[in-house]
Structures are given as structure tokens and as C-alpha cells.
């Protein structure tokens, strides 16, 4: 999303400034009203092509003219152009997060701010967003920095590759510009093929990867090299401009996030952008056609000014939208959308004039050239500026991070003490008295860290093909009886109470838990992918269980309602899910293995730690309403004989109301139980399972 209108062409292309605002406008509309413009994110692709056209074109011309590239000057120019404005936004986001967000979110934002400052936000987001654990987390107010990271990673690499290409060209007595063109063609082809293949396999990850986007930037550079040699007639340019616009707009209206994007689909908006750029290049022929060209419209002064501030506008608009939604608790309507846009424009204009322009050109050094040589600009000061700004962003994130980290290092009282009965507070047989005024545990600020040890042990993503049978073993290693815990992450949250119980009774425990994979033969599906690898792995796990023949198998899983809410995964019907559970459980029963199923916990429709941090443990706003839908796992268990059903709902809820804090223990970290609360279910599980 960067720009540098002083390079890449011999004369400033005003139409490219206007094209920038078309790109950022599509992105803003998409972010405000994604349902109205589902493919508005293609504005990012437009920016990539423009950037490649200007910057790669400029590098190649420098290489052809001088035989080299001034790397120090190039990187210094990028620093002065980009870092001051982006650092201002990062600092503003960090301050706003501390003021607006609960402490439970501070470390997430701090991590994203550091990743953005270091220009690796795309990878940070890619690895985070593909994780099942990331489902339902706060949308990062700086996640849009991913596109800046892609560009800067590309521009760290491309000048070096161009120098290598030029060196090879000299060895075979070829021109540097020709070598650069071949390099860009090879790079674009390789990246595009990778993008097509990878987008089919994992389009969410591919969307953010640098390697799947390099072809768009390279194609911009190819456009600069190829069409600088051509002079098209005005009629051709007229057609190119409007056809290019049509391709971009069709993409913005028809492309969706469920498609295998970027892949080959991105060719439409990318080639459309190339046509728009070509339409504005110097041409020849019938001048009267020029007044009807799209490029003339893009060159109008209001649009070119918006293009001038488009970088800052891109930086500011997304945090403004995110914090509005957090404060208002809803998506913006028309009036709110206009307000968000106006505020973003004001911030962008101020940022452009007071920050971008102030740092952009650097401080001239003492002239040392001869004759009419222009004064050099000091590069060392730019690198010092970069170090200082990056350090400033990291330090601004370190403070809030440290506050939360200090809390996570605190030890909590023994759960056996009367102050923290947890689920036992709802045990009618015990009639436990709960002392009021006690600080709840875990602190909402660190609730997301209070998860089962399966994650630390590398056992939260069980794969029978990769995890050795000796791994993920718990309980009493010398025990004579064994238990297998199998299912998704909602099964995994019961490891700690089962392990404590197993140690007491001399049982061995094997965990076969995989996030997002219920022990079911029917694969779940999203809008684009059917997850058959889960059902196929379950078949292998079933064979392993039958071979080991444990004394007990305990199964639990999130309901289809939870999968739909958190991951947008679904099955054709509940009957399909019931049949899938039956196919897994029936062979166990036939083999004489006792099976117990644990009903899923109520699904919270909001972040309970955040709600408690804002409103207090007793707030009715934080109460979860018990869902009345049937759990297919329980239905399958009831259809089969000899399957024990354990329903802990009475330890989560009073009637249909499920409080956020029970017995001074916070119940949820997200849609999962906190491990602290899960541990208080040991008594219930011991009583129900009745292990000898």
C-alpha cells in the first residue's frame, strides 16, 4: 500500500494518484460494508501493481543507466517514506488499546504492533489465523499492515536480484534492462504458479504469504519495462482504460473470501490494473479520444489529492473501524460509516502534511558533487531514524505486554481451599459456601493463557501418522488400567481433571485430541473445503484404540452450533453427525471397551474474560444462555446401548443461566473452559466414571 510518486516515471503520472484512491476506496468500502462489496479487498492487488510499476521500473532504469543500484539510497528512501507515518499509527493503536481494550487483549495487540513494526505482520497473521486456537479472537487493529509487510519483504529482495541479473548479463554481453525483464518474467511465473497451487490448498494462508503475491509486484515492473517501449494509439488506450476498470469492478463485486484467492482469480483485477496503467501512458494518434479516457478522470485534482494521502488513509481507516465496533458493539451503519470515513480522512490529511511530507525528503548533506550535481541526502540518518522508530514501536508494546505478563507469573491459591470451590459451588450434594469478595482466578487478563497442558506438550493436534504411540501419555505410568481421551479441543479441556483422577486410582491416560476434529466419521465442511483429513485420521485412531484395547474411552466434542459460530464449519444435518459418531463408537462397544461421552459445555456468545473485566463477575451481561439444541454426540450415545452419558451442565448453569464465574473461578477463556475451572470438575468426573 505504499507510494512514491517521484520515482518510476520520468514525469509524474497524475492518473496513478487517482488510481490509488480507487484502490483504497474499494478496501474501505469492503471493510465498512463487506456484504455490499465482497471483493473490495482486490484494492490491495491494485496497490501491488502500482507499486511494482513505479518502484521496480525506477530500479531497472537506474540499473540500465548506471550499471548499478544505490542500495543505501533506495532503502533510505523507503524508510523515510514509510516508517514515520506507520509508526505514528502503531503508537496511536497501542495507546488506544490500553485505554479501550481489557487487559486480556493487550498482549495480542502488542504482539501485532511489534510484528508490524518489524514488517512481518503477514506471517504473524498467517500463522495465527490458520490456528484453530485463534478462532474467535479479536480482529487486530493493525492486521492491515500485512500488505505493507509483503511489499517491504519484496523490496528487500528485488534490488539484490536485479544486481545479480545485471552481473550475469555482463558476463554474456547482454543489456541490464533485458536481463531484468527476464528476471521479472521468471519470478512472476514462478510466484503465480505457486499462488495458484497454494491457494487451492490453503487460500487463507496463501492470501497473506509474500511468495503468492510477488507476481503482482513483478507484473507491475514488467508493465513499466514493456510499455515504456510502446506508444499505443488513443483509441486503444481509451478501450484499455474502461475495460481495465470493468475488470476491477467486476472483481470487487463477485470475488469473495471463500474463493481460492489470490491464485488465478487475482489475474482479473491485476490485469485490469495493468490496462488502466497502460491507458494513461504517453500515446499517439487521435487526441480527441483523450477527453473520454478513464485516465483523464483519474487525473482530476480532488482524486489526485486523495491519492497523495492514500497511504495515510489506508493506515488510519482500519484502526478507526475496529475501535468504533469495539466501542459501539455493532457494525457501522450509513451515518456511522460516513463519520468513520471523515475521521479517517482528517487523520490521513494531518498525517500526510505533518509527518509524511516532513520526513520524506531527508536532510541534505553538505554538497560534495561538482558542477550542477544535486546535493546528496544523508542515508545514515535514515537508518538511524528507522532504528529509533522501530525501537519506539516495540517499547510502546513492551509496557502493556509486561503488565499482563506479570499477572501470568503470579501463583494462585490451591484450588482445594474453600475460597475457590469452582464447579463444586453448584454441587447440591455438598452445599458448598462461597466466600464473597475474593479475587477471582484466573485473572481475566490472563484467561487465554489458562489452557490445558496438551498445548505445551505438543499433543493438542494429535496425528496418528506423526505422533509416536509413546507420546501424549498421562496419569499413573505404572497403572494396570488405561483410559483414552479422544475428540477435539473441547475433549482436551478435560485432560487435567481426568489425569488427577487417574493418578489417584492408578490408571494410565492416553490423549488422542486434535483441535477442530471431533471423533466422527462424517467430515465437516466450510464454504470451500471439506475436511476429510479429520475423518480419515479418526479411522486410523479407531484402529489404534482397538489394537490397544483400553479399559475406558472418554469422548467429548464441541457441538455443530459451536463449530458454525467459531469456525463457520458445518455438516449437512445433525443426523449426519449422529451417524458419524455411531460409526466410531459402535466398534468400540463390539470390542468390549467401555465408552463414556461428556456433553459439551454451553457455548458463550461473547468473550467472557473481556465482559468480566469490563462489567464485573456478577454482571448479567456476562451470563451465557443455555442452548436448547440437542448435542448429536449425546443422541448417538442414547441410540447405542451401554454408552455412559456424563452431562456436567448442572455444574455450569443454574436453570438456563450460566454465570461467568462459579465458586470464584472464571469459567471460560474463550469458548473453552479455563483449565483452572476444568480442574474443579474432578470430583464430578470421579463420581460419574466410578473408576475402580
mmCIF file with all atom_site columns, C-alpha atoms in Angstrom, residues 336-500:
data_model
loop_
_atom_site.group_PDB
_atom_site.id
_atom_site.type_symbol
_atom_site.label_atom_id
_atom_site.label_alt_id
_atom_site.label_comp_id
_atom_site.label_asym_id
_atom_site.label_entity_id
_atom_site.label_seq_id
_atom_site.pdbx_PDB_ins_code
_atom_site.Cartn_x
_atom_site.Cartn_y
_atom_site.Cartn_z
_atom_site.occupancy
_atom_site.B_iso_or_equiv
_atom_site.pdbx_formal_charge
_atom_site.auth_seq_id
_atom_site.auth_comp_id
_atom_site.auth_asym_id
_atom_site.auth_atom_id
_atom_site.pdbx_PDB_model_num
ATOM 1   C CA . UNK A 1 336 ? -21.503 5.866   11.346  1.00 0.00 ? 336 UNK A CA 1
ATOM 2   C CA . UNK A 1 337 ? -19.746 4.826   8.141   1.00 0.00 ? 337 UNK A CA 1
ATOM 3   C CA . UNK A 1 338 ? -19.687 8.414   6.897   1.00 0.00 ? 338 UNK A CA 1
ATOM 4   C CA . UNK A 1 339 ? -18.333 9.534   10.265  1.00 0.00 ? 339 UNK A CA 1
ATOM 5   C CA . UNK A 1 340 ? -15.607 6.891   10.183  1.00 0.00 ? 340 UNK A CA 1
ATOM 6   C CA . UNK A 1 341 ? -14.632 7.938   6.664   1.00 0.00 ? 341 UNK A CA 1
ATOM 7   C CA . UNK A 1 342 ? -14.474 11.631  7.573   1.00 0.00 ? 342 UNK A CA 1
ATOM 8   C CA . UNK A 1 343 ? -12.404 10.952  10.685  1.00 0.00 ? 343 UNK A CA 1
ATOM 9   C CA . UNK A 1 344 ? -10.053 8.756   8.671   1.00 0.00 ? 344 UNK A CA 1
ATOM 10  C CA . UNK A 1 345 ? -9.665  11.488  6.035   1.00 0.00 ? 345 UNK A CA 1
ATOM 11  C CA . UNK A 1 346 ? -8.857  14.096  8.680   1.00 0.00 ? 346 UNK A CA 1
ATOM 12  C CA . UNK A 1 347 ? -6.271  11.850  10.330  1.00 0.00 ? 347 UNK A CA 1
ATOM 13  C CA . UNK A 1 348 ? -4.808  10.954  6.929   1.00 0.00 ? 348 UNK A CA 1
ATOM 14  C CA . UNK A 1 349 ? -4.526  14.579  5.854   1.00 0.00 ? 349 UNK A CA 1
ATOM 15  C CA . UNK A 1 350 ? -2.831  15.587  9.101   1.00 0.00 ? 350 UNK A CA 1
ATOM 16  C CA . UNK A 1 351 ? -0.516  12.583  8.914   1.00 0.00 ? 351 UNK A CA 1
ATOM 17  C CA . UNK A 1 352 ? 0.375   13.367  5.301   1.00 0.00 ? 352 UNK A CA 1
ATOM 18  C CA . UNK A 1 353 ? 1.198   17.038  5.824   1.00 0.00 ? 353 UNK A CA 1
ATOM 19  C CA . UNK A 1 354 ? 2.738   16.901  9.303   1.00 0.00 ? 354 UNK A CA 1
ATOM 20  C CA . UNK A 1 355 ? 4.558   13.562  9.161   1.00 0.00 ? 355 UNK A CA 1
ATOM 21  C CA . UNK A 1 356 ? 4.886   12.099  5.669   1.00 0.00 ? 356 UNK A CA 1
ATOM 22  C CA . UNK A 1 357 ? 5.992   15.293  3.947   1.00 0.00 ? 357 UNK A CA 1
ATOM 23  C CA . UNK A 1 358 ? 8.200   16.373  6.817   1.00 0.00 ? 358 UNK A CA 1
ATOM 24  C CA . UNK A 1 359 ? 10.322  13.222  6.768   1.00 0.00 ? 359 UNK A CA 1
ATOM 25  C CA . UNK A 1 360 ? 10.013  12.247  3.137   1.00 0.00 ? 360 UNK A CA 1
ATOM 26  C CA . UNK A 1 361 ? 12.948  14.002  1.515   1.00 0.00 ? 361 UNK A CA 1
ATOM 27  C CA . UNK A 1 362 ? 15.505  13.764  4.278   1.00 0.00 ? 362 UNK A CA 1
ATOM 28  C CA . UNK A 1 363 ? 18.142  16.257  5.293   1.00 0.00 ? 363 UNK A CA 1
ATOM 29  C CA . UNK A 1 364 ? 20.637  17.191  2.552   1.00 0.00 ? 364 UNK A CA 1
ATOM 30  C CA . UNK A 1 365 ? 24.277  16.672  3.346   1.00 0.00 ? 365 UNK A CA 1
ATOM 31  C CA . UNK A 1 366 ? 26.926  19.208  2.532   1.00 0.00 ? 366 UNK A CA 1
ATOM 32  C CA . UNK A 1 367 ? 27.206  19.289  -1.278  1.00 0.00 ? 367 UNK A CA 1
ATOM 33  C CA . UNK A 1 368 ? 30.271  17.408  -2.478  1.00 0.00 ? 368 UNK A CA 1
ATOM 34  C CA . UNK A 1 369 ? 29.460  16.992  -6.164  1.00 0.00 ? 369 UNK A CA 1
ATOM 35  C CA . UNK A 1 370 ? 30.970  19.050  -8.920  1.00 0.00 ? 370 UNK A CA 1
ATOM 36  C CA . UNK A 1 371 ? 29.240  21.460  -11.229 1.00 0.00 ? 371 UNK A CA 1
ATOM 37  C CA . UNK A 1 372 ? 25.482  21.257  -11.118 1.00 0.00 ? 372 UNK A CA 1
ATOM 38  C CA . UNK A 1 373 ? 25.336  17.915  -9.276  1.00 0.00 ? 373 UNK A CA 1
ATOM 39  C CA . UNK A 1 374 ? 22.439  17.964  -6.759  1.00 0.00 ? 374 UNK A CA 1
ATOM 40  C CA . UNK A 1 375 ? 23.349  17.664  -3.090  1.00 0.00 ? 375 UNK A CA 1
ATOM 41  C CA . UNK A 1 376 ? 23.362  14.149  -1.670  1.00 0.00 ? 376 UNK A CA 1
ATOM 42  C CA . UNK A 1 377 ? 20.920  13.177  1.034   1.00 0.00 ? 377 UNK A CA 1
ATOM 43  C CA . UNK A 1 378 ? 22.386  11.526  4.101   1.00 0.00 ? 378 UNK A CA 1
ATOM 44  C CA . UNK A 1 379 ? 21.496  7.844   4.232   1.00 0.00 ? 379 UNK A CA 1
ATOM 45  C CA . UNK A 1 380 ? 22.928  7.177   7.662   1.00 0.00 ? 380 UNK A CA 1
ATOM 46  C CA . UNK A 1 381 ? 20.378  9.462   9.258   1.00 0.00 ? 381 UNK A CA 1
ATOM 47  C CA . UNK A 1 382 ? 17.597  7.463   7.602   1.00 0.00 ? 382 UNK A CA 1
ATOM 48  C CA . UNK A 1 383 ? 18.882  4.197   9.033   1.00 0.00 ? 383 UNK A CA 1
ATOM 49  C CA . UNK A 1 384 ? 19.223  5.799   12.462  1.00 0.00 ? 384 UNK A CA 1
ATOM 50  C CA . UNK A 1 385 ? 15.651  7.043   12.075  1.00 0.00 ? 385 UNK A CA 1
ATOM 51  C CA . UNK A 1 386 ? 14.486  3.514   11.230  1.00 0.00 ? 386 UNK A CA 1
ATOM 52  C CA . UNK A 1 387 ? 16.194  2.029   14.262  1.00 0.00 ? 387 UNK A CA 1
ATOM 53  C CA . UNK A 1 388 ? 14.694  4.678   16.514  1.00 0.00 ? 388 UNK A CA 1
ATOM 54  C CA . UNK A 1 389 ? 11.166  4.355   15.166  1.00 0.00 ? 389 UNK A CA 1
ATOM 55  C CA . UNK A 1 390 ? 11.154  0.558   15.296  1.00 0.00 ? 390 UNK A CA 1
ATOM 56  C CA . UNK A 1 391 ? 12.519  0.663   18.836  1.00 0.00 ? 391 UNK A CA 1
ATOM 57  C CA . UNK A 1 392 ? 9.844   3.187   19.800  1.00 0.00 ? 392 UNK A CA 1
ATOM 58  C CA . UNK A 1 393 ? 7.071   0.924   18.496  1.00 0.00 ? 393 UNK A CA 1
ATOM 59  C CA . UNK A 1 394 ? 8.494   -2.070  20.310  1.00 0.00 ? 394 UNK A CA 1
ATOM 60  C CA . UNK A 1 395 ? 8.870   -0.158  23.563  1.00 0.00 ? 395 UNK A CA 1
ATOM 61  C CA . UNK A 1 396 ? 5.288   1.089   23.348  1.00 0.00 ? 396 UNK A CA 1
ATOM 62  C CA . UNK A 1 397 ? 4.174   -2.534  23.091  1.00 0.00 ? 397 UNK A CA 1
ATOM 63  C CA . UNK A 1 398 ? 6.529   -3.786  25.791  1.00 0.00 ? 398 UNK A CA 1
ATOM 64  C CA . UNK A 1 399 ? 4.821   -1.852  28.591  1.00 0.00 ? 399 UNK A CA 1
ATOM 65  C CA . UNK A 1 400 ? 1.306   -3.296  28.209  1.00 0.00 ? 400 UNK A CA 1
ATOM 66  C CA . UNK A 1 401 ? 2.765   -6.717  27.420  1.00 0.00 ? 401 UNK A CA 1
ATOM 67  C CA . UNK A 1 402 ? 4.777   -6.657  30.670  1.00 0.00 ? 402 UNK A CA 1
ATOM 68  C CA . UNK A 1 403 ? 1.755   -5.679  32.767  1.00 0.00 ? 403 UNK A CA 1
ATOM 69  C CA . UNK A 1 404 ? -0.160  -8.751  31.618  1.00 0.00 ? 404 UNK A CA 1
ATOM 70  C CA . UNK A 1 405 ? 2.908   -10.985 31.733  1.00 0.00 ? 405 UNK A CA 1
ATOM 71  C CA . UNK A 1 406 ? 3.490   -10.046 35.370  1.00 0.00 ? 406 UNK A CA 1
ATOM 72  C CA . UNK A 1 407 ? -0.013  -11.238 36.187  1.00 0.00 ? 407 UNK A CA 1
ATOM 73  C CA . UNK A 1 408 ? 0.525   -14.502 34.355  1.00 0.00 ? 408 UNK A CA 1
ATOM 74  C CA . UNK A 1 409 ? 3.584   -15.186 36.531  1.00 0.00 ? 409 UNK A CA 1
ATOM 75  C CA . UNK A 1 410 ? 1.585   -14.870 39.734  1.00 0.00 ? 410 UNK A CA 1
ATOM 76  C CA . UNK A 1 411 ? 0.729   -18.080 41.542  1.00 0.00 ? 411 UNK A CA 1
ATOM 77  C CA . UNK A 1 412 ? -2.841  -18.755 42.536  1.00 0.00 ? 412 UNK A CA 1
ATOM 78  C CA . UNK A 1 413 ? -4.146  -20.294 45.715  1.00 0.00 ? 413 UNK A CA 1
ATOM 79  C CA . UNK A 1 414 ? -4.629  -24.032 45.982  1.00 0.00 ? 414 UNK A CA 1
ATOM 80  C CA . UNK A 1 415 ? -7.974  -24.975 44.495  1.00 0.00 ? 415 UNK A CA 1
ATOM 81  C CA . UNK A 1 416 ? -8.584  -27.190 47.477  1.00 0.00 ? 416 UNK A CA 1
ATOM 82  C CA . UNK A 1 417 ? -9.056  -24.139 49.675  1.00 0.00 ? 417 UNK A CA 1
ATOM 83  C CA . UNK A 1 418 ? -12.624 -23.078 50.466  1.00 0.00 ? 418 UNK A CA 1
ATOM 84  C CA . UNK A 1 419 ? -12.119 -19.781 48.606  1.00 0.00 ? 419 UNK A CA 1
ATOM 85  C CA . UNK A 1 420 ? -12.069 -21.430 45.167  1.00 0.00 ? 420 UNK A CA 1
ATOM 86  C CA . UNK A 1 421 ? -14.523 -24.330 45.000  1.00 0.00 ? 421 UNK A CA 1
ATOM 87  C CA . UNK A 1 422 ? -15.275 -23.664 41.332  1.00 0.00 ? 422 UNK A CA 1
ATOM 88  C CA . UNK A 1 423 ? -17.840 -26.141 39.992  1.00 0.00 ? 423 UNK A CA 1
ATOM 89  C CA . UNK A 1 424 ? -18.306 -27.614 43.464  1.00 0.00 ? 424 UNK A CA 1
ATOM 90  C CA . UNK A 1 425 ? -20.192 -24.449 44.374  1.00 0.00 ? 425 UNK A CA 1
ATOM 91  C CA . UNK A 1 426 ? -23.079 -25.825 42.297  1.00 0.00 ? 426 UNK A CA 1
ATOM 92  C CA . UNK A 1 427 ? -22.870 -29.350 43.742  1.00 0.00 ? 427 UNK A CA 1
ATOM 93  C CA . UNK A 1 428 ? -26.161 -29.722 45.595  1.00 0.00 ? 428 UNK A CA 1
ATOM 94  C CA . UNK A 1 429 ? -24.845 -32.764 47.454  1.00 0.00 ? 429 UNK A CA 1
ATOM 95  C CA . UNK A 1 430 ? -22.053 -30.758 49.059  1.00 0.00 ? 430 UNK A CA 1
ATOM 96  C CA . UNK A 1 431 ? -23.792 -27.433 49.720  1.00 0.00 ? 431 UNK A CA 1
ATOM 97  C CA . UNK A 1 432 ? -20.516 -25.528 49.481  1.00 0.00 ? 432 UNK A CA 1
ATOM 98  C CA . UNK A 1 433 ? -20.491 -21.987 50.822  1.00 0.00 ? 433 UNK A CA 1
ATOM 99  C CA . UNK A 1 434 ? -18.681 -19.468 48.622  1.00 0.00 ? 434 UNK A CA 1
ATOM 100 C CA . UNK A 1 435 ? -16.921 -16.592 50.330  1.00 0.00 ? 435 UNK A CA 1
ATOM 101 C CA . UNK A 1 436 ? -17.649 -13.274 48.645  1.00 0.00 ? 436 UNK A CA 1
ATOM 102 C CA . UNK A 1 437 ? -15.157 -10.519 47.953  1.00 0.00 ? 437 UNK A CA 1
ATOM 103 C CA . UNK A 1 438 ? -12.398 -12.933 46.935  1.00 0.00 ? 438 UNK A CA 1
ATOM 104 C CA . UNK A 1 439 ? -10.362 -12.109 43.838  1.00 0.00 ? 439 UNK A CA 1
ATOM 105 C CA . UNK A 1 440 ? -11.384 -14.453 41.027  1.00 0.00 ? 440 UNK A CA 1
ATOM 106 C CA . UNK A 1 441 ? -8.943  -16.825 39.364  1.00 0.00 ? 441 UNK A CA 1
ATOM 107 C CA . UNK A 1 442 ? -7.602  -16.820 36.770  1.00 0.00 ? 442 UNK A CA 1
ATOM 108 C CA . UNK A 1 443 ? -7.448  -13.070 36.278  1.00 0.00 ? 443 UNK A CA 1
ATOM 109 C CA . UNK A 1 444 ? -9.418  -12.196 33.093  1.00 0.00 ? 444 UNK A CA 1
ATOM 110 C CA . UNK A 1 445 ? -6.263  -10.571 31.718  1.00 0.00 ? 445 UNK A CA 1
ATOM 111 C CA . UNK A 1 446 ? -4.523  -13.959 31.542  1.00 0.00 ? 446 UNK A CA 1
ATOM 112 C CA . UNK A 1 447 ? -7.523  -16.221 30.937  1.00 0.00 ? 447 UNK A CA 1
ATOM 113 C CA . UNK A 1 448 ? -6.409  -17.001 27.378  1.00 0.00 ? 448 UNK A CA 1
ATOM 114 C CA . UNK A 1 449 ? -3.202  -18.480 28.761  1.00 0.00 ? 449 UNK A CA 1
ATOM 115 C CA . UNK A 1 450 ? -5.069  -20.796 31.149  1.00 0.00 ? 450 UNK A CA 1
ATOM 116 C CA . UNK A 1 451 ? -5.275  -23.751 28.794  1.00 0.00 ? 451 UNK A CA 1
ATOM 117 C CA . UNK A 1 452 ? -4.620  -27.468 29.021  1.00 0.00 ? 452 UNK A CA 1
ATOM 118 C CA . UNK A 1 453 ? -1.041  -28.737 29.078  1.00 0.00 ? 453 UNK A CA 1
ATOM 119 C CA . UNK A 1 454 ? -1.742  -30.548 25.811  1.00 0.00 ? 454 UNK A CA 1
ATOM 120 C CA . UNK A 1 455 ? -0.592  -27.398 24.012  1.00 0.00 ? 455 UNK A CA 1
ATOM 121 C CA . UNK A 1 456 ? 2.708   -27.282 25.873  1.00 0.00 ? 456 UNK A CA 1
ATOM 122 C CA . UNK A 1 457 ? 3.278   -30.984 25.244  1.00 0.00 ? 457 UNK A CA 1
ATOM 123 C CA . UNK A 1 458 ? 2.552   -30.785 21.514  1.00 0.00 ? 458 UNK A CA 1
ATOM 124 C CA . UNK A 1 459 ? -0.441  -33.083 21.960  1.00 0.00 ? 459 UNK A CA 1
ATOM 125 C CA . UNK A 1 460 ? -3.287  -30.713 21.024  1.00 0.00 ? 460 UNK A CA 1
ATOM 126 C CA . UNK A 1 461 ? -3.042  -31.664 17.344  1.00 0.00 ? 461 UNK A CA 1
ATOM 127 C CA . UNK A 1 462 ? -2.895  -35.443 17.510  1.00 0.00 ? 462 UNK A CA 1
ATOM 128 C CA . UNK A 1 463 ? -1.991  -37.061 14.204  1.00 0.00 ? 463 UNK A CA 1
ATOM 129 C CA . UNK A 1 464 ? -1.598  -40.851 14.340  1.00 0.00 ? 464 UNK A CA 1
ATOM 130 C CA . UNK A 1 465 ? 0.826   -40.686 11.418  1.00 0.00 ? 465 UNK A CA 1
ATOM 131 C CA . UNK A 1 466 ? 3.158   -38.197 13.103  1.00 0.00 ? 466 UNK A CA 1
ATOM 132 C CA . UNK A 1 467 ? 2.847   -38.680 16.875  1.00 0.00 ? 467 UNK A CA 1
ATOM 133 C CA . UNK A 1 468 ? 4.512   -41.787 18.253  1.00 0.00 ? 468 UNK A CA 1
ATOM 134 C CA . UNK A 1 469 ? 2.381   -44.139 20.330  1.00 0.00 ? 469 UNK A CA 1
ATOM 135 C CA . UNK A 1 470 ? 4.626   -43.485 23.313  1.00 0.00 ? 470 UNK A CA 1
ATOM 136 C CA . UNK A 1 471 ? 3.734   -39.792 23.335  1.00 0.00 ? 471 UNK A CA 1
ATOM 137 C CA . UNK A 1 472 ? 0.808   -37.945 24.936  1.00 0.00 ? 472 UNK A CA 1
ATOM 138 C CA . UNK A 1 473 ? 0.640   -40.338 27.880  1.00 0.00 ? 473 UNK A CA 1
ATOM 139 C CA . UNK A 1 474 ? -0.539  -39.131 31.280  1.00 0.00 ? 474 UNK A CA 1
ATOM 140 C CA . UNK A 1 475 ? -1.790  -40.369 34.644  1.00 0.00 ? 475 UNK A CA 1
ATOM 141 C CA . UNK A 1 476 ? -0.020  -43.186 36.517  1.00 0.00 ? 476 UNK A CA 1
ATOM 142 C CA . UNK A 1 477 ? 2.603   -44.699 34.184  1.00 0.00 ? 477 UNK A CA 1
ATOM 143 C CA . UNK A 1 478 ? 2.640   -47.878 36.279  1.00 0.00 ? 478 UNK A CA 1
ATOM 144 C CA . UNK A 1 479 ? -1.148  -48.207 36.362  1.00 0.00 ? 479 UNK A CA 1
ATOM 145 C CA . UNK A 1 480 ? -2.694  -51.515 35.385  1.00 0.00 ? 480 UNK A CA 1
ATOM 146 C CA . UNK A 1 481 ? -5.781  -49.986 33.764  1.00 0.00 ? 481 UNK A CA 1
ATOM 147 C CA . UNK A 1 482 ? -5.941  -47.465 30.929  1.00 0.00 ? 482 UNK A CA 1
ATOM 148 C CA . UNK A 1 483 ? -8.189  -44.735 29.593  1.00 0.00 ? 483 UNK A CA 1
ATOM 149 C CA . UNK A 1 484 ? -8.173  -42.984 26.206  1.00 0.00 ? 484 UNK A CA 1
ATOM 150 C CA . UNK A 1 485 ? -9.402  -39.402 25.894  1.00 0.00 ? 485 UNK A CA 1
ATOM 151 C CA . UNK A 1 486 ? -10.341 -38.645 22.292  1.00 0.00 ? 486 UNK A CA 1
ATOM 152 C CA . UNK A 1 487 ? -12.064 -35.816 20.409  1.00 0.00 ? 487 UNK A CA 1
ATOM 153 C CA . UNK A 1 488 ? -11.473 -32.161 19.614  1.00 0.00 ? 488 UNK A CA 1
ATOM 154 C CA . UNK A 1 489 ? -10.222 -29.351 21.853  1.00 0.00 ? 489 UNK A CA 1
ATOM 155 C CA . UNK A 1 490 ? -13.437 -29.491 23.889  1.00 0.00 ? 490 UNK A CA 1
ATOM 156 C CA . UNK A 1 491 ? -12.428 -33.030 24.809  1.00 0.00 ? 491 UNK A CA 1
ATOM 157 C CA . UNK A 1 492 ? -8.886  -31.886 25.555  1.00 0.00 ? 492 UNK A CA 1
ATOM 158 C CA . UNK A 1 493 ? -10.083 -29.429 28.188  1.00 0.00 ? 493 UNK A CA 1
ATOM 159 C CA . UNK A 1 494 ? -10.902 -32.396 30.447  1.00 0.00 ? 494 UNK A CA 1
ATOM 160 C CA . UNK A 1 495 ? -7.351  -33.765 30.497  1.00 0.00 ? 495 UNK A CA 1
ATOM 161 C CA . UNK A 1 496 ? -6.353  -32.196 33.835  1.00 0.00 ? 496 UNK A CA 1
ATOM 162 C CA . UNK A 1 497 ? -9.284  -33.488 35.918  1.00 0.00 ? 497 UNK A CA 1
ATOM 163 C CA . UNK A 1 498 ? -9.054  -36.910 34.266  1.00 0.00 ? 498 UNK A CA 1
ATOM 164 C CA . UNK A 1 499 ? -5.313  -37.064 34.877  1.00 0.00 ? 499 UNK A CA 1
ATOM 165 C CA . UNK A 1 500 ? -5.722  -36.119 38.547  1.00 0.00 ? 500 UNK A CA 1
#
